[in-house]
C-alpha positions as semicolon CSV with decimal commas, in nm:
position;residue;x (nm);y (nm);z (nm)
1;X;9,166;9,882;12,263
2;X;8,948;9,605;12,138
3;X;9,049;9,241;12,113
4;X;9,061;9,292;11,734
5;X;9,357;9,519;11,667
6;X;9,367;9,729;11,352
7;X;9,695;9,676;11,169
8;X;9,827;9,896;10,890
9;X;10,095;9,755;10,662
10;X;10,274;10,037;10,482
11;X;10,492;9,869;10,223
12;X;10,537;9,903;9,847
13;X;10,624;9,532;9,811
14;X;10,306;9,337;9,738
15;X;10,468;9,005;9,829
16;X;10,573;9,136;10,172
17;X;10,221;9,268;10,232
18;X;10,068;8,937;10,125
19;X;10,294;8,734;10,357
20;X;10,232;8,966;10,653
21;X;9,854;8,957;10,595
22;X;9,861;8,577;10,571
23;X;10,064;8,551;10,892
24;X;9,836;8,795;11,072
25;X;9,535;8,591;10,961
26;X;9,696;8,285;11,123
27;X;9,701;8,489;11,444
28;X;9,328;8,568;11,398
29;X;9,407;8,930;11,312
30;X;9,182;9,011;11,018
31;X;9,144;9,386;11,056
32;X;9,439;9,469;10,828
33;X;9,480;9,748;10,575
34;X;9,768;9,761;10,328
35;X;9,908;10,078;10,174
36;X;10,156;10,095;9,882
37;X;10,322;10,410;10,019
38;X;10,303;10,631;10,326
39;X;10,119;10,933;10,181
40;X;9,760;10,812;10,229
41;X;9,820;10,676;10,581
42;X;9,967;11,011;10,688
43;X;9,662;11,190;10,552
44;X;9,430;10,955;10,739
45;X;9,627;11,008;11,060
46;X;9,624;11,387;11,035
47;X;9,260;11,410;10,922
48;X;9,130;11,169;11,188
49;X;9,359;11,228;11,485
50;X;9,073;11,207;11,735
51;X;8,879;10,924;11,567
52;X;9,054;10,646;11,755
53;X;8,845;10,366;11,603
54;X;8,971;10,458;11,255
55;X;9,337;10,472;11,357
56;X;9,560;10,167;11,374
57;X;9,685;9,996;11,686
58;X;9,991;9,872;11,497
59;X;10,176;10,011;11,196
60;X;10,418;9,781;11,015
61;X;10,625;10,037;10,826
62;X;10,868;9,956;10,547
63;X;11,183;10,166;10,548
64;X;11,252;10,178;10,173
65;X;10,952;10,309;9,980
66;X;10,882;10,555;9,701
67;X;10,752;10,908;9,766
68;X;10,813;10,906;10,145
69;X;11,047;10,649;10,293
70;X;11,000;10,517;10,645
71;X;11,213;10,786;10,807
72;X;11,033;11,064;10,619
73;X;10,703;10,912;10,733
74;X;10,831;10,915;11,091
75;X;10,926;11,283;11,069
76;X;10,570;11,363;10,959
77;X;10,424;11,124;11,214
78;X;10,608;11,300;11,498
79;X;10,425;11,621;11,411
80;X;10,086;11,450;11,369
81;X;10,132;11,240;11,683
82;X;10,106;11,550;11,903
83;X;9,733;11,552;11,823
84;X;9,662;11,180;11,794
85;X;9,449;11,051;12,079
86;X;9,563;10,690;12,047
87;X;9,880;10,502;12,131
88;X;10,001;10,356;11,801
89;X;10,284;10,107;11,802
90;X;10,511;10,139;11,499
91;X;10,745;9,866;11,385
92;X;10,996;9,957;11,115
93;X;11,054;9,668;10,876
94;X;11,343;9,652;10,636
95;X;11,591;9,427;10,468
96;X;11,860;9,681;10,555
97;X;12,127;9,563;10,797
98;X;12,289;9,907;10,784
99;X;12,405;10,022;11,125
100;X;12,326;10,380;11,012
101;X;11,962;10,286;10,955
102;X;11,945;10,099;11,286
103;X;12,100;10,395;11,471
104;X;11,873;10,643;11,295
105;X;11,565;10,442;11,390
106;X;11,665;10,477;11,756
107;X;11,625;10,855;11,722
108;X;11,249;10,801;11,698
109;X;11,101;10,700;12,034
110;X;10,776;10,636;11,843
111;X;10,936;10,330;11,676
112;X;10,875;10,030;11,900
113;X;11,124;9,809;11,719
114;X;11,343;9,783;11,408
115;X;11,280;9,445;11,246
116;X;11,473;9,278;10,965
117;X;11,251;9,126;10,693
118;X;11,105;8,881;10,652
119;X;10,916;8,914;10,978
120;X;10,869;8,579;11,147
121;X;10,530;8,455;11,264
122;X;10,642;8,433;11,627
123;X;10,762;8,796;11,617
124;X;10,426;8,906;11,474
125;X;10,255;8,706;11,747
126;X;10,462;8,886;12,011
127;X;10,372;9,226;11,859
128;X;10,000;9,145;11,853
129;X;10,012;9,008;12,209
130;X;10,188;9,322;12,329
131;X;9,914;9,541;12,184
132;X;9,634;9,322;12,322
133;X;9,784;9,344;12,672
134;X;9,784;9,726;12,673
């Protein structure tokens, strides 16, 4: 992994994406790609599973989205991840305090953490530091 992690923000809320990008920029993380839903990122993952430079180090995944929600993305990711040649850390972001959602997220070992929005700068810093140390 390089010292410039690639971060994907998968979120249909433009304001959330803007704030996360701004906060990441404060952490000197500028290699950030935003997606309005999870369809295109899944296609990129499945089509480029062995192209590790094109795949993200971190995915910040919104739970509530159109087309495929965060859990549906994770179901598809589990299948694709069998072929992916890179360790990708996924953080599920949501405004949901539902214990059902929290419990369901724990069924996916691929999810590094369930985070309540808005994500704080220090939490983003911890996530980036964790990836840089690997």
